[in-house]
mmCIF file of C-alpha atoms and ligand atoms in Angstrom:
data_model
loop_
_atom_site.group_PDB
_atom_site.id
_atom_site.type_symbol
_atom_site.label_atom_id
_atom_site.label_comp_id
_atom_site.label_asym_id
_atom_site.label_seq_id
_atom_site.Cartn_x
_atom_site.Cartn_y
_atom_site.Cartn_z
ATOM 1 C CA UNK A 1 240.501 252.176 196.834
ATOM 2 C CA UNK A 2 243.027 252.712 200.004
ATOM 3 C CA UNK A 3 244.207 256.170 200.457
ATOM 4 C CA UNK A 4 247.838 256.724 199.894
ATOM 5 C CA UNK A 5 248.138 257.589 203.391
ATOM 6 C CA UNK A 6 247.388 254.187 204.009
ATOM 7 C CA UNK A 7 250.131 252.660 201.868
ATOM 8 C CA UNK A 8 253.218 254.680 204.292
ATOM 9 C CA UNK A 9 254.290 252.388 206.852
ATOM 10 C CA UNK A 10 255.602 254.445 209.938
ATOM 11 C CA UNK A 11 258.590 253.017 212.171
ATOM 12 C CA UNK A 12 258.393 254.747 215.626
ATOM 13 C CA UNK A 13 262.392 255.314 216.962
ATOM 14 C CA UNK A 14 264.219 254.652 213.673
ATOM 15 C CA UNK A 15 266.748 255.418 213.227
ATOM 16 C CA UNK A 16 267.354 256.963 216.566
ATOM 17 C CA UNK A 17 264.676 257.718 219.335
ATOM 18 C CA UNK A 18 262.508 259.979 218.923
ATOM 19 C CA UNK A 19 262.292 259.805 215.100
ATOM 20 C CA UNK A 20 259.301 258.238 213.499
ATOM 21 C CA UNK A 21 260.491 257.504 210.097
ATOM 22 C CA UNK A 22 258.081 257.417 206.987
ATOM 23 C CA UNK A 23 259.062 254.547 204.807
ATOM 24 C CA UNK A 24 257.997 254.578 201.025
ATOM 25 C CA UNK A 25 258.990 250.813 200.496
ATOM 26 C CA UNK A 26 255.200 249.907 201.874
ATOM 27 C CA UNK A 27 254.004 252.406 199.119
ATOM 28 C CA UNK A 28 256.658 250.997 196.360
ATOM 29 C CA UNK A 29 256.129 247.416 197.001
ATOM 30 C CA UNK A 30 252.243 247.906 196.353
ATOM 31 C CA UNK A 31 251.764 248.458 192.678
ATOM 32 C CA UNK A 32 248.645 250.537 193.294
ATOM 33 C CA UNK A 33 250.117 252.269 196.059
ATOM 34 C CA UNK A 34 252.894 253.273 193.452
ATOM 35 C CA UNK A 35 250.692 254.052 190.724
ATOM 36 C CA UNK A 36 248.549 256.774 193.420
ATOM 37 C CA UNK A 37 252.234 258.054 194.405
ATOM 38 C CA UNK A 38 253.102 258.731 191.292
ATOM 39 C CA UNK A 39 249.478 259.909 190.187
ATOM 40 C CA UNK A 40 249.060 262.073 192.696
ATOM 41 C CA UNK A 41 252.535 263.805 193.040
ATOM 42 C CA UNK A 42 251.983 264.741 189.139
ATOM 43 C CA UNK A 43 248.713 266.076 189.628
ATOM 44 C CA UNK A 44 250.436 268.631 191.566
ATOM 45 C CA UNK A 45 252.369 270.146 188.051
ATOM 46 C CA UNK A 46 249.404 270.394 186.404
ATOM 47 C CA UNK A 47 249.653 273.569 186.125
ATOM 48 C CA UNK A 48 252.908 274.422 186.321
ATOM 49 C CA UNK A 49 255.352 275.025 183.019
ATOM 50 C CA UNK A 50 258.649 273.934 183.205
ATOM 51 C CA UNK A 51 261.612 272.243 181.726
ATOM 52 C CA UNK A 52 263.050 269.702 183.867
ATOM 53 C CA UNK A 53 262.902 267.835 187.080
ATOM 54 C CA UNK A 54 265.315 267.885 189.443
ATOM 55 C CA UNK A 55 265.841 265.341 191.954
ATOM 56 C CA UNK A 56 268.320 263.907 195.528
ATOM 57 C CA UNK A 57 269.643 260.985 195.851
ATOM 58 C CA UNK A 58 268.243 258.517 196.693
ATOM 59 C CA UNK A 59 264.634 258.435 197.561
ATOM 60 C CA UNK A 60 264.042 261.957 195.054
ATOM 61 C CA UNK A 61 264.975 259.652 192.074
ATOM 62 C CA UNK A 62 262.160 257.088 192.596
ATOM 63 C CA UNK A 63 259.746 259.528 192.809
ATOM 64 C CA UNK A 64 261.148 261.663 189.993
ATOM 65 C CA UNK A 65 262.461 259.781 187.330
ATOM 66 C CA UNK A 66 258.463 258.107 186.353
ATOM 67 C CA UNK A 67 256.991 261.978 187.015
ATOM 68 C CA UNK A 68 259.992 263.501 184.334
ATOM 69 C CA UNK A 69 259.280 260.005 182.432
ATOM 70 C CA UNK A 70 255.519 261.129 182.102
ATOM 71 C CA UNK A 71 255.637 264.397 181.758
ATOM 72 C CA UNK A 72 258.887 263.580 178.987
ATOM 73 C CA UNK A 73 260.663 266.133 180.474
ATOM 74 C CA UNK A 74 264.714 265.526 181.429
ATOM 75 C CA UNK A 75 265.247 264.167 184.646
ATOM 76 C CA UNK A 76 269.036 265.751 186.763
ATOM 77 C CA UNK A 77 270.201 263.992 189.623
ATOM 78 C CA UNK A 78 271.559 265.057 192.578
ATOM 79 C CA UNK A 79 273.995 263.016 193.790
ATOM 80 C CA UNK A 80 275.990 262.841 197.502
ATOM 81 C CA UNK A 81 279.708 263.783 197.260
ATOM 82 C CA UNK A 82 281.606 262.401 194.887
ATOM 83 C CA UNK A 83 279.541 259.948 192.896
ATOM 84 C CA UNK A 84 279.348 262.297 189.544
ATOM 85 C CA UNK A 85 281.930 261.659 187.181
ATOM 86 C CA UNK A 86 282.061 265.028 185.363
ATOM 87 C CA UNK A 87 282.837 269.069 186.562
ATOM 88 C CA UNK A 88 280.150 269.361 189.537
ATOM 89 C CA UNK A 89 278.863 272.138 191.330
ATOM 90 C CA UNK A 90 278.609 271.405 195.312
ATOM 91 C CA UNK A 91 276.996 272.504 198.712
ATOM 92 C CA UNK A 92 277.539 271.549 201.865
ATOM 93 C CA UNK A 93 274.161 271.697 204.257
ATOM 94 C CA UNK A 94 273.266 270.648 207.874
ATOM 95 C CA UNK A 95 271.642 267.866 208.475
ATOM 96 C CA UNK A 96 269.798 267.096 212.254
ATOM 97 C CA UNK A 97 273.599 265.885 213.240
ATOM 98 C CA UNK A 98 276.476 266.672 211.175
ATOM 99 C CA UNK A 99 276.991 268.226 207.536
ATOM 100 C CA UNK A 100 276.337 266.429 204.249
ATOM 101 C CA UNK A 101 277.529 267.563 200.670
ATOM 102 C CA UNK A 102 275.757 266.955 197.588
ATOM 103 C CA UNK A 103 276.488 267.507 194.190
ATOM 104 C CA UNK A 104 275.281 268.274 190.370
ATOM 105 C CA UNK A 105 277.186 268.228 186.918
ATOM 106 C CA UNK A 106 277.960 272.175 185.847
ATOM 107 C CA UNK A 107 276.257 271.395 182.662
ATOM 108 C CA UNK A 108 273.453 269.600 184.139
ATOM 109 C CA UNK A 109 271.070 273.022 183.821
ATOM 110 C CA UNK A 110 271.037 276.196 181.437
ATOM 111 C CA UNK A 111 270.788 279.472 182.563
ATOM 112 C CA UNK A 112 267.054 280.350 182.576
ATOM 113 C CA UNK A 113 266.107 276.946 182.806
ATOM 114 C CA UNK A 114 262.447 275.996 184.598
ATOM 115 C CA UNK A 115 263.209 273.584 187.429
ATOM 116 C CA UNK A 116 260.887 271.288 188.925
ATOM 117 C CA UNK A 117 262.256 269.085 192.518
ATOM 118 C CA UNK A 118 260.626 266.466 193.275
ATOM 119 C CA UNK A 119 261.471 264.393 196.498
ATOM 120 C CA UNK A 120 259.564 261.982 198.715
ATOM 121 C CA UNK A 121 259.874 264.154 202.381
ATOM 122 C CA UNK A 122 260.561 267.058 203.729
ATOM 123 C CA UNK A 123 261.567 266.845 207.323
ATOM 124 C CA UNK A 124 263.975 270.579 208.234
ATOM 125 C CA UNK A 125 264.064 271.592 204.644
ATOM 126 C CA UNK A 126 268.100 271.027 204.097
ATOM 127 C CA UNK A 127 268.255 269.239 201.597
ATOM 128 C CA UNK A 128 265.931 271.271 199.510
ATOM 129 C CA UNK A 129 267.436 274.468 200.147
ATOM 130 C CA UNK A 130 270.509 273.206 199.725
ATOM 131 C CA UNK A 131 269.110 271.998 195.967
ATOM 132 C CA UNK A 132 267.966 275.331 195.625
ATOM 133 C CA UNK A 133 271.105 276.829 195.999
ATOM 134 C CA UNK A 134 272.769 274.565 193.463
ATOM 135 C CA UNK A 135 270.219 274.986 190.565
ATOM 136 C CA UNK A 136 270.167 278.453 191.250
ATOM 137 C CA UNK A 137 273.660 279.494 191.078
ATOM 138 C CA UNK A 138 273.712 277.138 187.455
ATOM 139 C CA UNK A 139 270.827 280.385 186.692
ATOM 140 C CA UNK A 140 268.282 277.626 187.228
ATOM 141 C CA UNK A 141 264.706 278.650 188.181
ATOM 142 C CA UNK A 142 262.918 276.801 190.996
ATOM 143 C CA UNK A 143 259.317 277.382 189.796
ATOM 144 C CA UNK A 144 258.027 274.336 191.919
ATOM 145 C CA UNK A 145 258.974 271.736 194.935
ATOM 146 C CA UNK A 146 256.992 268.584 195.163
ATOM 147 C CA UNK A 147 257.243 266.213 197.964
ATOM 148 C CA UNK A 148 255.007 262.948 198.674
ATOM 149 C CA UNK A 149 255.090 263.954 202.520
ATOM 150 C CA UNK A 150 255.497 267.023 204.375
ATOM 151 C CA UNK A 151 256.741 266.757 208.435
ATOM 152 C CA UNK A 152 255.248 270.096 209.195
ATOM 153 C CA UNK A 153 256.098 269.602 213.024
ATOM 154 C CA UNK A 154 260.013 270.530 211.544
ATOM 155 C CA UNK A 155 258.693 274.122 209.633
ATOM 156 C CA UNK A 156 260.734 272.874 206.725
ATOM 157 C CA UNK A 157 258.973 275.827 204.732
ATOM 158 C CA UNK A 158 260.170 278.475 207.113
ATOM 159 C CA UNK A 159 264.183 277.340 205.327
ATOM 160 C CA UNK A 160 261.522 278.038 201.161
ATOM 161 C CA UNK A 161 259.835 280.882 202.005
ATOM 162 C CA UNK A 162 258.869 282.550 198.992
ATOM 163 C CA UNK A 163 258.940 279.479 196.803
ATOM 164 C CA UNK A 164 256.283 277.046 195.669
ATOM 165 C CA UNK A 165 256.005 274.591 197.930
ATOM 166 C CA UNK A 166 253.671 271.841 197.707
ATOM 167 C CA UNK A 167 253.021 267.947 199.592
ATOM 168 C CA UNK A 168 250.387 265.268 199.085
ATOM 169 C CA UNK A 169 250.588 264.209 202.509
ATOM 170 C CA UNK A 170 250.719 266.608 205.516
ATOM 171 C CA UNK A 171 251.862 264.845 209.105
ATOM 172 C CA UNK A 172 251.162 267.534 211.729
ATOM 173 C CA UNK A 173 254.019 266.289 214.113
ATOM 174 C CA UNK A 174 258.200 265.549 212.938
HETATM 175 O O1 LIG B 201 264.266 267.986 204.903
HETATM 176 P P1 LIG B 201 265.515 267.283 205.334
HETATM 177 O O2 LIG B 201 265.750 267.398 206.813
HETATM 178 O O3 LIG B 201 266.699 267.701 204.538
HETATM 179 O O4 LIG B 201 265.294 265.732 205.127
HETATM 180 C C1 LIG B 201 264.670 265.188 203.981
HETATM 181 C C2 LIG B 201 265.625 264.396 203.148
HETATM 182 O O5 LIG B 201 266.124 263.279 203.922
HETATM 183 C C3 LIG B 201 265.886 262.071 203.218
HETATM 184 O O6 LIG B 201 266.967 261.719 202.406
HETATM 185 P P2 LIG B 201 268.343 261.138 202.977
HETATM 186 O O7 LIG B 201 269.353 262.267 202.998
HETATM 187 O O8 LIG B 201 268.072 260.437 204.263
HETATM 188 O O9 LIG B 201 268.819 260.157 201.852
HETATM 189 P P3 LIG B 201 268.161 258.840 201.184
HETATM 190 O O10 LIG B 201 267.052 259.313 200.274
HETATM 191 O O11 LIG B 201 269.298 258.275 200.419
HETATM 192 O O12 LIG B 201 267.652 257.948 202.278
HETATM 193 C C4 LIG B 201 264.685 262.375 202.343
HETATM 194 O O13 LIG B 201 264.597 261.498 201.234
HETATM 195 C C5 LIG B 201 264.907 263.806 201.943
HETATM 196 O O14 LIG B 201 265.722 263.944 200.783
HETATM 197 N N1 LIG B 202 260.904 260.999 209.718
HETATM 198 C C1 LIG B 202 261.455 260.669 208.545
HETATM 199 N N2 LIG B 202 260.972 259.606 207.851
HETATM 200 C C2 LIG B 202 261.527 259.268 206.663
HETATM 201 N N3 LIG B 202 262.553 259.917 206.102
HETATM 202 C C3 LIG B 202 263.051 260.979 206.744
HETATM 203 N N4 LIG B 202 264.063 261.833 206.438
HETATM 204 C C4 LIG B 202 264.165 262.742 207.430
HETATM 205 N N5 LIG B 202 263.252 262.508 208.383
HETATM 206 C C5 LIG B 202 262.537 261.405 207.990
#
């Protein structure tokens, strides 16, 4: 059996230089290599009690739609600005150039509610604290982020500190 590690296909200077992007698509196009994604990013909640799973646009929902599908738990998107039809809730957050926004539907999560994210990389941590700020000003409770890949080289944890964190796969580097 390959190690997951062996299904990411890494793409040195895209999309700028400097970058070397992670792509899942290696890992998605490979039905074992999505089964161990999958397998392995649940295995992380094992533990954990919650209510629903949160996830971003667009990469977050392929990882966390078959974990909330498993686990038959809801599944809330986040979406980028302006894509949700109904009242949203929205932050803006810094990305490595620029600002992004990204939204959630007000009634998306009840006050109290366990919240599970689950996206496929953390690079500076923006987006997550960013999703962290929108759950919990709905009175959401972040009991638990899982990603399938972790740039440590970027300290996105230093942006989480004093949540639960967690990553199958650890580069060292950005
Ligand atoms: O930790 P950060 O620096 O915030 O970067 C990580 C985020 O960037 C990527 O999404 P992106 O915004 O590129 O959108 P995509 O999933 O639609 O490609 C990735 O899927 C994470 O959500
Ligand atoms: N290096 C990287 N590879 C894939 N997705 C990313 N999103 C932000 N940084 C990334």
């Amino acid at each position: 059996m390959k190690a997951i590690e062996e299904y990411v296909r890494s793409i040195p200077d895209f999309p700028e230089p400097g970058i070397i992007f992670r792509d899942v698509t290696s890992i998605l196009q490979d039905a074992e290599g999505l089964h161990l994604a999958i397998d392995l990013m649940q295995e992380k909640l094992k533990d954990v009690e919650f209510d629903v799973v949160v996830g971003p646009e667009s990469r977050g929902f392929i990882f966390g739609v078959p974990i909330a599908y498993n686990l038959h738990k809801p599944f809330i998107p986040i979406r980028k600005k302006g894509k949700l039809p109904c009242e949203t809730v929205s932050v803006e957050y810094e990305l490595e150039y620029g600002t992004a926004t990204i939204e959630m539907h007000k009634d998306a999560i009840k006050p109290g509610q366990r919240v599970v994210i689950i996206d496929d990389l953390i690079a500076t941590g923006g987006t997550n604290e960013a999703m962290v700020k929108l759950i919990e000003g709905l009175g959401g409770k972040v009991v638990k982020t899982v990603f399938l890949m972790e740039l440590a080289g970027l300290n996105g944890r230093d942006r989480l500190e004093g949540y639960d964190v967690d990553a199958v796969i650890t580069y060292p580097g950005k």
